XYZ file of C-alpha atoms in Angstrom:
784
model
C -5.020 2.658 -7.486
C -3.858 1.738 -3.723
C -3.344 4.967 -2.169
C -0.337 4.585 0.574
C 0.698 1.514 -1.200
C 4.607 2.757 -0.491
C 3.851 2.836 3.021
C 2.150 -0.454 3.043
C 5.326 -2.009 1.145
C 7.370 -0.773 4.165
C 6.094 -2.611 6.954
C 6.107 -5.969 4.760
C 5.716 -8.173 7.980
C 3.216 -7.803 10.955
C 4.511 -5.558 13.943
C 6.401 -7.460 16.622
C 4.496 -7.586 19.960
C 7.207 -6.556 22.105
C 8.719 -3.945 19.758
C 4.951 -2.797 19.839
C 4.460 -2.921 23.754
C 7.305 -1.141 24.306
C 7.054 1.541 22.247
C 3.924 2.722 23.859
C 5.529 2.564 27.347
C 8.355 4.854 25.680
C 5.809 7.017 24.380
C 3.350 7.405 27.423
C 6.406 7.870 29.692
C 7.311 11.009 27.473
C 10.451 9.540 26.039
C 9.479 10.343 22.107
C 9.728 14.178 22.870
C 13.198 14.546 21.604
C 13.144 14.728 17.706
C 16.719 13.224 18.306
C 15.295 9.909 20.095
C 12.596 9.418 17.070
C 15.436 9.415 14.590
C 17.651 6.850 16.488
C 18.131 3.851 14.804
C 17.164 1.859 18.068
C 14.540 2.806 18.382
C 12.626 2.385 14.978
C 9.382 0.852 14.965
C 8.042 -0.689 12.241
C 4.844 0.387 14.201
C 5.811 4.133 12.884
C 4.888 5.683 9.695
C 7.569 6.959 6.957
C 7.410 9.735 4.511
C 8.330 9.836 1.418
C 11.681 10.893 2.357
C 12.014 8.087 5.180
C 11.783 10.567 7.733
C 9.944 9.579 10.985
C 6.026 10.500 11.316
C 5.765 9.877 15.346
C 2.371 8.893 14.350
C 1.599 5.133 15.081
C 0.151 2.808 12.190
C -3.365 2.343 12.869
C -4.022 -1.186 14.217
C -4.763 -3.991 11.823
C -8.348 -4.544 12.478
C -9.295 -8.262 13.105
C -12.723 -9.076 10.971
C -12.771 -5.286 8.888
C -11.183 -5.556 5.302
C -10.719 -1.947 4.498
C -9.288 0.550 6.247
C -11.216 3.692 7.650
C -9.906 5.552 4.522
C -11.438 3.266 2.127
C -8.483 1.956 0.964
C -8.078 -1.110 -0.850
C -5.704 -3.985 0.595
C -2.889 -4.395 -1.657
C -2.504 -7.983 -2.772
C 0.333 -9.881 -1.352
C 2.788 -12.274 -3.508
C 4.695 -15.100 -2.874
C 8.446 -14.105 -2.632
C 9.421 -15.528 -5.491
C 7.485 -13.291 -8.263
C 8.400 -10.262 -9.691
C 5.903 -8.107 -9.883
C 5.749 -4.882 -12.100
C 4.131 -1.616 -10.817
C 1.800 -0.665 -13.369
C -1.394 -0.877 -12.133
C -4.197 -2.792 -15.105
C -7.659 -2.185 -15.325
C -9.876 -2.659 -18.145
C -13.315 -1.444 -18.998
C -16.799 -4.088 -19.183
C -18.051 -3.648 -22.956
C -20.740 -6.175 -24.682
C -20.199 -6.559 -27.834
C -23.106 -4.929 -30.374
C -23.123 -8.295 -32.471
C -22.930 -11.577 -31.493
C -19.527 -13.217 -31.995
C -19.988 -16.378 -33.675
C -17.661 -19.395 -33.209
C -14.505 -19.833 -35.614
C -15.446 -22.167 -38.800
C -12.944 -24.349 -39.517
C -11.234 -24.045 -43.394
C -9.192 -27.225 -43.518
C -6.399 -24.888 -44.553
C -4.879 -24.074 -41.402
C -1.600 -23.859 -41.069
C -0.055 -26.747 -38.219
C 3.475 -24.261 -37.343
C 6.288 -26.529 -36.791
C 7.838 -26.054 -33.415
C 11.352 -23.719 -33.374
C 12.569 -23.426 -30.067
C 14.902 -20.959 -28.739
C 17.695 -22.766 -30.318
C 16.480 -21.138 -33.804
C 14.395 -18.347 -32.625
C 15.579 -15.695 -30.512
C 14.039 -15.186 -27.314
C 12.305 -11.871 -26.708
C 11.063 -12.779 -23.099
C 11.647 -15.139 -20.039
C 10.492 -14.936 -16.530
C 13.349 -15.885 -14.262
C 13.021 -19.518 -12.955
C 10.021 -20.039 -11.158
C 8.840 -22.317 -8.586
C 8.223 -26.124 -9.680
C 7.312 -29.588 -8.151
C 9.445 -30.209 -5.086
C 9.618 -26.900 -3.769
C 7.004 -25.198 -1.664
C 5.620 -21.781 -0.635
C 7.490 -19.841 2.336
C 6.379 -16.342 2.723
C 4.722 -13.217 0.743
C 4.865 -9.703 0.788
C 3.287 -7.011 -0.802
C 4.992 -6.172 -4.065
C 6.477 -10.094 -4.382
C 9.921 -10.174 -4.741
C 12.712 -7.718 -3.261
C 14.634 -5.373 -5.015
C 14.920 -3.729 -8.726
C 12.294 -5.403 -10.990
C 14.253 -6.050 -14.293
C 13.213 -5.078 -17.761
C 12.492 -9.002 -19.354
C 11.579 -7.413 -23.019
C 14.014 -6.648 -25.143
C 15.441 -3.407 -25.662
C 14.635 -1.763 -29.281
C 17.495 -0.618 -31.809
C 15.389 1.947 -32.857
C 11.943 3.254 -34.110
C 11.839 0.642 -36.836
C 12.416 -2.353 -34.877
C 9.102 -3.985 -35.111
C 9.752 -6.353 -32.280
C 6.715 -7.351 -29.911
C 7.138 -6.245 -25.975
C 5.373 -8.958 -23.741
C 4.872 -8.743 -20.133
C 2.831 -10.851 -17.799
C 4.395 -9.359 -14.411
C 0.761 -8.196 -13.383
C -2.174 -9.640 -11.389
C -3.544 -13.174 -12.785
C -1.083 -12.626 -15.396
C 0.650 -16.086 -16.998
C 3.335 -16.256 -19.824
C 6.415 -17.722 -18.679
C 8.594 -17.318 -22.401
C 8.629 -15.719 -25.862
C 10.745 -16.869 -28.714
C 10.545 -15.317 -31.845
C 10.964 -17.454 -34.790
C 10.324 -15.288 -37.998
C 9.470 -11.324 -38.226
C 5.548 -11.647 -36.927
C 5.527 -15.267 -35.508
C 6.300 -16.109 -31.717
C 6.191 -19.362 -29.889
C 4.711 -18.308 -26.423
C 5.614 -20.765 -23.328
C 2.974 -20.547 -20.401
C 4.014 -20.674 -16.902
C 3.020 -24.044 -14.580
C 1.251 -23.440 -11.953
C 3.313 -22.334 -9.321
C 4.922 -25.106 -6.711
C 3.668 -27.728 -9.294
C 4.511 -29.079 -12.757
C 1.603 -29.045 -15.121
C -1.753 -26.995 -15.393
C -0.932 -25.067 -18.217
C -4.401 -23.843 -19.339
C -4.840 -20.035 -18.454
C -3.038 -17.409 -20.107
C -2.999 -13.920 -19.841
C -0.467 -11.483 -21.237
C 0.548 -7.626 -22.865
C 1.626 -6.992 -25.697
C 3.416 -3.660 -27.462
C 4.977 -1.558 -29.943
C 2.386 -3.087 -32.545
C 2.030 -2.741 -35.889
C -0.954 -1.792 -37.964
C -2.294 -4.380 -41.125
C 0.163 -7.261 -40.488
C -0.633 -10.340 -39.726
C 0.722 -11.528 -36.591
C 1.167 -15.341 -35.195
C 1.292 -16.609 -32.102
C 1.463 -20.674 -31.236
C 1.224 -21.245 -27.640
C 3.455 -24.615 -27.235
C 3.015 -26.473 -23.720
C -0.648 -27.092 -23.434
C -1.420 -30.058 -21.665
C -4.879 -30.905 -22.311
C -5.538 -33.603 -25.072
C -9.092 -31.674 -26.076
C -10.143 -28.295 -26.185
C -12.743 -26.120 -26.870
C -10.496 -24.499 -29.535
C -11.286 -27.466 -31.646
C -14.751 -26.832 -31.699
C -14.867 -22.900 -32.741
C -13.229 -21.006 -29.264
C -11.626 -17.776 -30.224
C -9.302 -16.296 -27.942
C -9.694 -12.754 -26.430
C -8.196 -9.413 -27.153
C -8.461 -5.971 -25.561
C -6.721 -2.791 -27.215
C -5.684 -0.107 -24.990
C -6.435 2.188 -27.935
C -10.013 1.444 -28.636
C -10.569 1.142 -24.685
C -9.743 4.736 -24.228
C -11.256 6.221 -27.588
C -13.539 4.025 -28.746
C -14.670 2.650 -25.452
C -14.398 -0.752 -26.759
C -13.434 -3.416 -24.055
C -12.741 -7.332 -24.586
C -13.700 -9.077 -28.173
C -12.871 -12.633 -29.535
C -10.461 -12.057 -32.363
C -8.377 -14.598 -34.518
C -8.312 -16.627 -37.530
C -6.459 -19.561 -38.482
C -7.364 -21.379 -34.965
C -5.812 -24.818 -34.959
C -5.362 -26.947 -31.778
C -3.049 -29.807 -32.246
C -0.314 -31.982 -30.745
C 2.927 -30.749 -30.285
C 5.409 -32.645 -32.355
C 8.194 -32.634 -29.554
C 8.256 -34.871 -27.070
C 10.403 -34.975 -23.147
C 9.784 -38.421 -22.804
C 7.382 -37.781 -19.796
C 4.465 -36.195 -21.179
C 2.591 -35.054 -24.157
C 2.026 -31.353 -25.088
C -0.150 -29.630 -27.541
C -0.234 -26.256 -29.078
C -2.707 -23.417 -30.157
C -1.740 -21.184 -32.709
C -3.545 -18.253 -33.977
C -3.105 -15.025 -36.004
C -4.039 -11.952 -35.237
C -3.934 -8.616 -36.797
C -3.891 -5.487 -34.456
C -5.771 -2.570 -34.991
C -3.483 0.273 -34.320
C 0.137 0.956 -34.710
C 2.054 1.778 -31.271
C -1.067 0.123 -29.374
C -0.895 -2.075 -26.126
C -2.655 -5.064 -26.546
C -3.595 -7.902 -24.190
C -4.674 -11.683 -24.743
C -6.695 -14.002 -22.309
C -7.638 -17.404 -22.249
C -11.456 -15.856 -20.730
C -12.579 -12.640 -19.303
C -10.000 -11.917 -16.319
C -11.775 -11.208 -13.259
C -8.684 -9.986 -10.589
C -8.491 -10.031 -6.981
C -8.110 -6.215 -7.050
C -11.543 -6.311 -9.287
C -13.557 -8.279 -6.717
C -12.040 -5.374 -3.619
C -13.288 -2.542 -5.805
C -16.520 -4.354 -6.136
C -17.030 -4.752 -2.616
C -15.702 -2.130 -1.205
C -18.405 0.189 -3.485
C -21.068 -2.245 -1.557
C -19.533 -1.165 1.820
C -19.827 2.423 1.096
C -23.475 1.850 -0.220
C -25.483 3.413 2.798
C -28.819 1.373 1.509
C -26.660 -2.256 0.755
C -24.867 -2.249 3.531
C -27.901 -2.729 6.199
C -28.564 -6.311 4.403
C -25.106 -7.432 3.221
C -22.560 -8.041 5.807
C -18.985 -8.321 4.639
C -16.388 -10.528 6.984
C -12.990 -12.016 6.657
C -13.631 -15.738 6.721
C -9.770 -16.178 6.742
C -6.645 -15.406 5.566
C -5.215 -17.256 2.695
C -1.418 -18.644 2.762
C -0.162 -15.728 1.321
C -2.168 -13.628 3.976
C -4.837 -12.414 1.553
C -8.338 -11.528 3.013
C -11.032 -14.385 2.005
C -14.155 -12.318 2.183
C -17.305 -13.610 3.634
C -20.953 -12.012 2.275
C -23.823 -12.352 4.819
C -27.029 -11.555 2.911
C -30.303 -10.926 4.359
C -33.068 -8.693 4.968
C -33.523 -8.184 9.172
C -36.165 -10.155 10.279
C -39.253 -8.488 12.736
C -39.061 -11.296 15.278
C -35.919 -13.665 16.397
C -38.679 -16.794 15.710
C -38.608 -15.463 11.940
C -34.688 -14.838 12.028
C -33.916 -18.237 12.749
C -36.488 -20.040 10.714
C -35.631 -18.727 7.223
C -33.359 -21.166 5.421
C -29.696 -20.596 4.113
C -28.135 -20.670 0.711
C -24.337 -20.838 0.613
C -22.369 -20.152 -2.698
C -18.993 -20.196 -4.009
C -16.549 -19.708 -6.740
C -12.673 -19.459 -7.826
C -11.611 -22.240 -6.212
C -10.028 -22.522 -9.496
C -8.302 -19.319 -10.152
C -8.262 -20.339 -13.747
C -12.179 -19.900 -14.426
C -12.817 -16.315 -14.078
C -16.284 -16.989 -15.654
C -17.121 -18.454 -12.221
C -16.432 -14.840 -11.214
C -18.492 -13.221 -13.500
C -21.734 -15.113 -12.348
C -21.329 -14.558 -8.983
C -21.016 -10.719 -9.880
C -24.694 -10.877 -11.676
C -25.939 -12.998 -8.902
C -24.740 -10.063 -6.376
C -25.809 -7.518 -8.467
C -29.510 -8.787 -8.642
C -29.734 -10.019 -4.710
C -28.260 -6.440 -4.025
C -30.755 -4.924 -5.921
C -33.852 -3.011 -4.715
C -35.890 -5.422 -7.282
C -38.978 -7.017 -5.752
C -38.129 -10.340 -6.196
C -34.685 -9.610 -4.763
C -36.225 -8.342 -1.927
C -38.668 -11.339 -1.231
C -35.110 -13.409 -1.527
C -33.653 -11.601 1.226
C -36.806 -12.142 3.060
C -37.392 -15.830 2.782
C -33.455 -16.678 2.753
C -29.787 -16.342 4.468
C -27.051 -16.166 1.467
C -23.658 -16.959 2.582
C -21.249 -16.102 -0.344
C -17.608 -16.851 -0.746
C -16.886 -14.789 -3.738
C -13.236 -15.593 -4.253
C -12.126 -19.282 -2.306
C -8.567 -18.824 -3.851
C -7.556 -15.246 -3.688
C -3.621 -16.396 -4.282
C -4.096 -18.299 -7.350
C -5.956 -15.740 -8.588
C -3.254 -13.265 -7.863
C -0.489 -15.145 -9.064
C -2.474 -16.375 -12.310
C -2.663 -20.270 -11.393
C -5.117 -21.924 -13.484
C -5.913 -24.988 -11.043
C -4.148 -24.641 -7.927
C -3.587 -22.620 -4.611
C -0.050 -22.052 -3.516
C 0.132 -24.982 -1.873
C 0.599 -26.587 -5.085
C -2.898 -28.858 -5.186
C -6.254 -28.556 -6.327
C -8.276 -27.132 -3.346
C -11.422 -28.776 -4.635
C -10.162 -32.553 -3.768
C -8.997 -31.239 -0.343
C -12.378 -30.387 1.452
C -12.127 -33.577 3.931
C -8.696 -31.843 5.016
C -7.602 -31.951 8.864
C -4.867 -29.312 7.561
C -6.232 -26.024 8.479
C -2.938 -24.188 8.180
C -1.978 -25.372 4.570
C -5.765 -25.000 2.824
C -7.166 -22.304 4.833
C -9.827 -21.547 2.496
C -11.451 -24.714 2.178
C -10.692 -25.660 5.950
C -12.811 -22.967 6.860
C -15.712 -22.892 4.490
C -16.367 -26.434 5.201
C -16.291 -25.103 9.208
C -18.428 -22.233 8.422
C -21.527 -24.608 6.408
C -20.997 -26.834 9.374
C -21.756 -24.664 12.056
C -24.749 -23.362 9.621
C -26.074 -26.045 9.787
C -26.067 -26.761 13.220
C -28.170 -23.034 13.243
C -30.736 -23.974 10.132
C -31.534 -25.982 7.134
C -29.101 -25.072 4.149
C -31.652 -25.499 1.175
C -28.841 -24.960 -1.687
C -25.057 -25.160 -1.818
C -23.150 -24.169 -5.537
C -19.975 -23.671 -6.311
C -19.338 -22.067 -9.781
C -16.952 -23.183 -11.584
C -15.295 -23.130 -15.801
C -15.310 -26.011 -18.079
C -12.759 -26.113 -20.421
C -14.446 -29.354 -23.039
C -17.863 -28.691 -22.796
C -19.946 -25.697 -24.431
C -23.515 -24.208 -22.161
C -23.721 -24.117 -18.403
C -24.434 -26.974 -16.638
C -24.554 -28.438 -12.940
C -23.241 -31.773 -11.656
C -25.498 -33.059 -8.646
C -25.632 -36.188 -6.145
C -27.725 -38.574 -6.760
C -30.308 -38.952 -3.450
C -30.472 -42.501 -2.073
C -33.208 -41.602 -0.047
C -36.590 -42.712 -1.732
C -38.699 -40.488 -0.059
C -36.954 -37.784 -1.985
C -36.001 -39.468 -5.271
C -35.286 -37.383 -8.191
C -35.678 -34.355 -5.832
C -32.265 -33.038 -6.585
C -32.436 -32.515 -10.352
C -35.554 -30.160 -9.658
C -33.365 -27.302 -9.512
C -31.813 -27.801 -12.399
C -34.436 -28.486 -14.820
C -36.024 -25.239 -13.489
C -33.023 -23.922 -14.423
C -32.985 -25.160 -17.958
C -36.653 -23.892 -18.369
C -35.749 -20.288 -16.860
C -32.301 -19.953 -19.185
C -33.065 -22.259 -22.387
C -30.439 -21.005 -24.385
C -27.662 -20.947 -21.835
C -28.627 -23.919 -19.660
C -28.251 -27.585 -20.937
C -30.091 -30.012 -18.690
C -29.178 -32.760 -20.657
C -25.470 -31.882 -20.136
C -26.178 -32.491 -16.298
C -24.638 -35.188 -14.634
C -25.488 -36.314 -10.839
C -23.310 -39.558 -10.474
C -20.844 -39.504 -7.577
C -17.716 -40.862 -8.748
C -14.978 -42.517 -5.947
C -11.911 -39.503 -7.281
C -14.780 -36.652 -6.563
C -15.042 -37.342 -3.019
C -13.391 -34.694 -1.814
C -14.672 -31.838 -4.022
C -16.961 -29.311 -2.123
C -20.013 -30.823 -3.932
C -19.829 -34.252 -2.395
C -18.706 -33.066 0.439
C -21.283 -30.863 1.522
C -24.117 -33.591 0.168
C -22.493 -36.242 2.394
C -23.054 -32.961 5.412
C -26.488 -32.777 5.020
C -27.076 -30.765 1.787
C -29.831 -32.925 -0.178
C -29.300 -29.621 -3.160
C -25.311 -29.643 -3.494
C -24.532 -28.590 -6.621
C -21.276 -27.808 -8.885
C -21.932 -24.914 -11.501
C -19.731 -25.345 -14.825
C -19.976 -22.754 -17.266
C -18.113 -23.303 -20.717
C -14.783 -20.675 -21.956
C -16.692 -20.768 -25.404
C -20.348 -20.426 -25.787
C -23.677 -21.820 -26.215
C -25.186 -24.356 -28.710
C -28.823 -23.617 -27.849
C -31.774 -21.624 -29.101
C -31.389 -18.171 -30.095
C -27.717 -18.519 -28.803
C -26.237 -21.371 -30.937
C -22.422 -21.527 -32.086
C -22.284 -17.632 -30.284
C -19.695 -16.699 -27.825
C -21.149 -16.488 -24.436
C -20.043 -12.587 -23.133
C -20.112 -11.063 -19.956
C -23.300 -10.025 -19.622
C -24.399 -13.632 -20.701
C -22.723 -14.740 -17.732
C -23.575 -12.153 -15.348
C -27.963 -12.764 -16.560
C -27.050 -16.693 -15.210
C -26.985 -14.923 -11.653
C -30.030 -13.632 -12.414
C -31.809 -16.823 -13.334
C -29.892 -18.564 -10.171
C -32.219 -16.009 -8.001
C -35.255 -16.058 -10.313
C -34.905 -20.109 -10.033
C -34.904 -20.185 -6.083
C -38.404 -18.216 -6.124
C -39.828 -21.149 -8.593
C -38.053 -23.974 -6.432
C -39.300 -22.387 -3.281
C -42.533 -21.261 -4.098
C -45.710 -22.433 -1.818
C -47.590 -22.823 -4.785
C -46.148 -26.854 -5.958
C -47.346 -26.918 -9.016
C -44.466 -26.051 -11.014
C -42.407 -28.334 -8.590
C -44.958 -31.280 -9.246
C -44.717 -30.988 -12.813
C -41.170 -31.149 -12.812
C -41.065 -34.260 -11.101
C -43.416 -35.811 -13.395
C -41.087 -34.716 -16.616
C -37.911 -36.256 -14.478
C -39.458 -39.523 -14.145
C -40.613 -39.554 -18.414
C -36.952 -38.710 -19.184
C -35.671 -41.236 -16.721
C -37.963 -43.383 -18.198
C -36.448 -42.892 -21.890
C -32.627 -43.131 -20.817
C -33.472 -46.251 -18.910
C -34.844 -47.567 -22.371
C -32.232 -46.078 -24.409
C -29.414 -47.452 -21.904
C -31.053 -50.960 -22.324
C -31.448 -50.815 -25.926
C -27.749 -50.234 -26.293
C -26.828 -53.012 -24.348
C -29.624 -55.301 -26.502
C -31.701 -56.154 -23.114
C -35.356 -55.478 -22.582
C -36.906 -54.110 -20.056
C -40.115 -54.047 -18.097
C -40.560 -50.492 -16.579
C -44.081 -51.404 -15.123
C -42.965 -52.413 -11.806
C -40.676 -50.450 -9.422
C -38.618 -49.444 -11.656
C -37.661 -47.044 -9.441
C -35.440 -49.057 -8.102
C -33.044 -49.310 -10.686
C -29.587 -47.625 -9.549
C -29.138 -44.168 -11.723
C -25.272 -44.479 -10.794
C -25.794 -47.512 -13.779
C -27.514 -45.355 -16.062
C -25.090 -42.249 -15.611
C -21.753 -42.380 -17.679
C -18.977 -40.387 -15.355
C -18.408 -36.797 -15.631
C -16.208 -35.557 -18.054
C -14.316 -32.954 -15.951
C -10.926 -31.454 -16.381
C -8.190 -33.899 -17.277
C -6.487 -32.938 -13.241
C -10.051 -34.628 -11.615
C -7.760 -37.287 -9.978
C -6.234 -35.740 -7.075
C -2.207 -35.392 -6.442
C -2.412 -36.382 -2.756
C -0.484 -34.183 -0.153
C 3.202 -32.570 -0.919
C 5.732 -34.417 0.628
C 6.270 -31.481 3.389
C 2.760 -31.997 4.500
C 2.501 -35.776 4.933
C 4.487 -35.745 8.296
C 2.159 -32.961 9.210
C -1.118 -35.126 8.805
C -0.028 -38.386 10.358
C 0.916 -35.761 13.574
C -2.390 -34.213 13.233
C -3.842 -37.825 13.148
C -2.105 -39.383 16.158
C -3.321 -36.204 18.124
C -6.639 -36.370 16.964
C -6.677 -39.918 18.188
C -5.695 -39.383 21.643
C -7.855 -36.636 22.291
C -10.792 -38.914 21.287
C -9.639 -41.705 23.741
C -9.298 -38.676 26.483
C -12.009 -36.422 26.156
C -15.487 -37.072 27.350
C -18.758 -35.870 26.172
C -20.127 -32.702 27.865
C -23.087 -33.541 29.975
C -26.110 -31.270 29.986
C -27.316 -29.896 33.445
C -30.114 -32.886 33.249
C -27.341 -35.526 33.541
C -24.965 -33.592 35.966
C -28.249 -33.446 38.479
C -29.252 -37.445 37.632
C -25.405 -38.077 38.539
C -25.356 -35.873 41.721
C -28.599 -37.482 42.944
C -27.217 -41.151 42.421
C -23.757 -40.186 43.878
C -26.008 -39.166 47.338
C -28.090 -41.763 47.379
C -25.686 -44.616 47.459
C -24.492 -44.365 50.937
C -27.355 -44.480 52.250
C -28.258 -47.533 50.217
C -25.561 -49.120 50.887
C -25.967 -48.714 54.658
C -29.419 -50.318 54.284
C -27.917 -52.827 52.374
C -25.256 -54.099 54.345
C -27.656 -54.215 57.492
C -30.005 -56.262 55.763
C -26.773 -58.313 54.883
C -25.944 -58.744 58.740
C -29.312 -59.283 59.652
C -29.605 -63.084 57.020
C -25.794 -64.166 58.434
C -25.665 -63.399 61.991
C -26.731 -67.133 62.519
C -24.036 -68.507 60.193
C -21.475 -65.842 62.439
C -22.492 -67.286 65.625
C -21.596 -70.753 64.421
C -18.599 -69.539 62.385
C -17.755 -67.638 66.116
C -17.946 -71.092 67.788
C -15.927 -72.717 65.661
C -13.411 -70.409 65.522
C -13.196 -70.374 69.324
C -12.912 -74.207 69.724
C -9.910 -73.343 66.926
C -8.086 -71.239 69.200
C -8.505 -74.000 72.147
C -7.208 -76.296 69.854
C -4.415 -74.205 69.019
C -3.165 -73.262 72.777
C -3.748 -76.771 73.608
C -1.330 -77.860 70.188
C 1.022 -75.587 71.607
C 1.890 -76.926 74.707
C 2.023 -80.522 73.907
C 4.513 -79.535 71.077
C 6.895 -77.805 73.631
C 6.010 -80.695 75.796
C 7.447 -83.132 72.628
C 10.389 -80.809 72.070
C 11.543 -81.717 75.825
C 10.562 -85.385 75.607
C 12.682 -85.910 72.671
C 15.759 -83.900 74.289
C 15.717 -87.293 76.484
C 17.187 -90.559 75.420
C 15.037 -93.348 73.840
C 12.391 -90.769 72.667
C 10.143 -91.936 69.470
C 8.161 -89.471 67.856
C 4.501 -90.883 67.276
C 3.991 -89.153 63.380
C 5.917 -90.980 60.431
C 8.034 -89.310 58.639
C 8.008 -87.635 54.833
C 7.787 -91.028 52.364
C 7.267 -93.568 55.072
C 4.210 -95.860 55.264
C 4.887 -96.483 59.121
C 2.139 -94.723 60.929
C 3.658 -95.404 64.247
C 6.665 -93.178 62.919
C 6.444 -89.410 63.103
C 7.635 -86.427 60.858
C 10.391 -84.062 63.011
C 8.538 -80.954 64.833
C 7.618 -78.338 62.665
C 6.823 -74.279 64.438
C 3.440 -73.447 65.655
C 4.100 -70.438 62.349
C 2.932 -73.513 59.701
C -0.007 -74.274 61.762
C -1.499 -70.736 61.970
C -1.112 -70.368 58.373
C -3.029 -73.407 57.455
C -6.058 -72.260 59.433
C -6.971 -68.652 57.908
C -10.812 -67.938 58.097
C -12.414 -67.997 54.638
C -14.690 -64.727 53.327
C -17.995 -64.440 54.644
C -19.394 -65.276 51.783
C -17.603 -68.695 51.515
C -18.845 -69.623 55.181
C -20.779 -72.381 54.865
C -22.821 -73.998 58.077
C -20.271 -77.163 59.086
C -21.610 -79.912 62.013
C -19.131 -79.671 65.140
C -15.922 -81.424 64.782
C -14.096 -83.412 67.589
C -10.330 -83.367 66.399
C -7.225 -84.327 68.548
C -4.738 -81.807 69.018
C -2.081 -84.160 67.508
C -4.032 -84.928 64.375
C -5.079 -81.529 63.848
C -1.282 -80.874 63.817
C -0.074 -83.195 61.720
C -2.716 -82.712 59.078
C -1.547 -79.517 57.825
C 2.226 -81.480 57.211
C 1.982 -85.111 56.628
C 1.443 -86.058 53.348
C -0.515 -89.432 53.885
C -2.985 -87.232 55.707
C -6.393 -87.929 54.269
C -8.426 -85.467 52.696
C -10.590 -85.026 55.453
C -7.743 -84.653 57.610
C -6.162 -82.329 55.409
């Protein structure tokens, strides 16, 4: 399926920039003309291509394109796996098929056997994966083909043609089976692998068995499921695929199994309870290759094949632009599709509203991919309704948000070991690239145009039918508007979609989900679409499993409902609003009756909080976030500190108008200041003139005082001289203190600031009193 896969494996890592630079220069100057130089190990470059015999081919590898996702030859990118994962080289492919007859739910008889778990102590291990990374470890690197080295055969070796032991395998794309233990001739206990780098999330299974025997009843029991409730308790059957039936009769996946029972495991590890799923099966052929799965698989390679067909279609490629949104942790491409018809004018193009759709944030919910495929099939078709939708909307589609999880067979998490649908508010771009870039793409989109609707496709493990989770709007102007689209969808698909199962309560534990984050960003119609793993309990589909076509048809109904929702004739919209108000009144009456209270809805009953009426959504058991892994906590703290420092330092950019105003202000300030100073000087002129007279008198006093001081010093040397100032602490005014230098005198008469200068009366002060007033403690306040 993958041409040139071996040469891709040779590369293993990105080309070294320095090595590539040197190689190009050496090639340019003719150093590689000699074949001996080409084969020299010192000059080998990862940019060179190698043939099957490991001989150097003197051609440079085509440069990796930044945004293109398929090479010029139209080959697919091989999935990149964590280096801990062993991967078989066989390519797995299944045909699409619709059963000609309805596949009804299993009807319990009450006589179903509950096998006691034996374990490998009393059984025989016939398949066991090497230890896989669990909680405490984390993803480090990836490569095409996964783990290096020779892939060992994990299944048991058959002793001969009569050996009827089943051969198990799950080391392929989306596969999940950790261990198989044979506890009887035709009875096996199965252990599922937890999501990588976690110790939980066991729900999705997908594995292969070979060496089957016809007309023999086999029993399989999965022993380590974690959810206490399951659709297997209300009639859901596992899926089986026979390779011989597919090759001979063109029959694909079908619901099979008898004596189906979901029950609590009798073993307890002291930390968490496990649950078992058991069923019996009869294979249709001898020596067949069969597969079992929780739901119809849809792999990363399936998506790439579909997108490649779109890219090669000359008509579809005109209005569907495929780009790389980002690379996942393992380096797999996360694709972004922009679907819209070209507009006649730029004004009409800018006026289009946007619709954003995404799927497979939870990798084990493959039903989301089948709904997405149905949507893409219709919106890319030449149907008049599809053309109309492309004329009035810009569709942004992320068909697989978590390719790494899909590839390795996880049920819930990415390779970060966390549920991505609880981290849409993350700032860790490198650790959660898929949702970080999705949120950033929608943020930019909101700056360009209105986003009418956001919907993230999911699967549900405990409810039948298809339904939506939304967000109650607090704006009275748009009261109940978020419920109109789900109600319309229930009318367009009455045998599949259940409006009664919809819920619009925003719980605190769901604040990190895509639905709530996009709603808080300003998208009124923000939804999570939940599709059952089982089937319908409505109308003509009652008690019948959903097929691939049922899910794909819902993608069409989404498009059909969009047209009704945006119809210029608001009759349908108004009718739905009236119906919603009536349904809400009935629900309010029901709630108050259950409480034994009376309520009067004649007044402003619309003020009643909708959150008080609705119950919490019964989603998955892993609805609470596990928080960040230990190795990411310090990174978050550092990023938060950097962001805070940037917020303090960074100044907002100014517009041209603001810059011009600031420039004019700075230019006029000197002129204004000069004018202001001139007026201030004119007002202070009389005061300054009097102050000048005062300081001149003061200077005269100073000079005469210095002369008198010199005379006093010369006279004090004569015998019988008595000072005229009293000493410190003396009450006798006839005594004088010891003479001081004239520096102290000058310091005690510093001029006051201009604004403090007041008009003072002219004083007549003797030099002696002026000199002593600055030093004598006995001097009066007026003298000081």
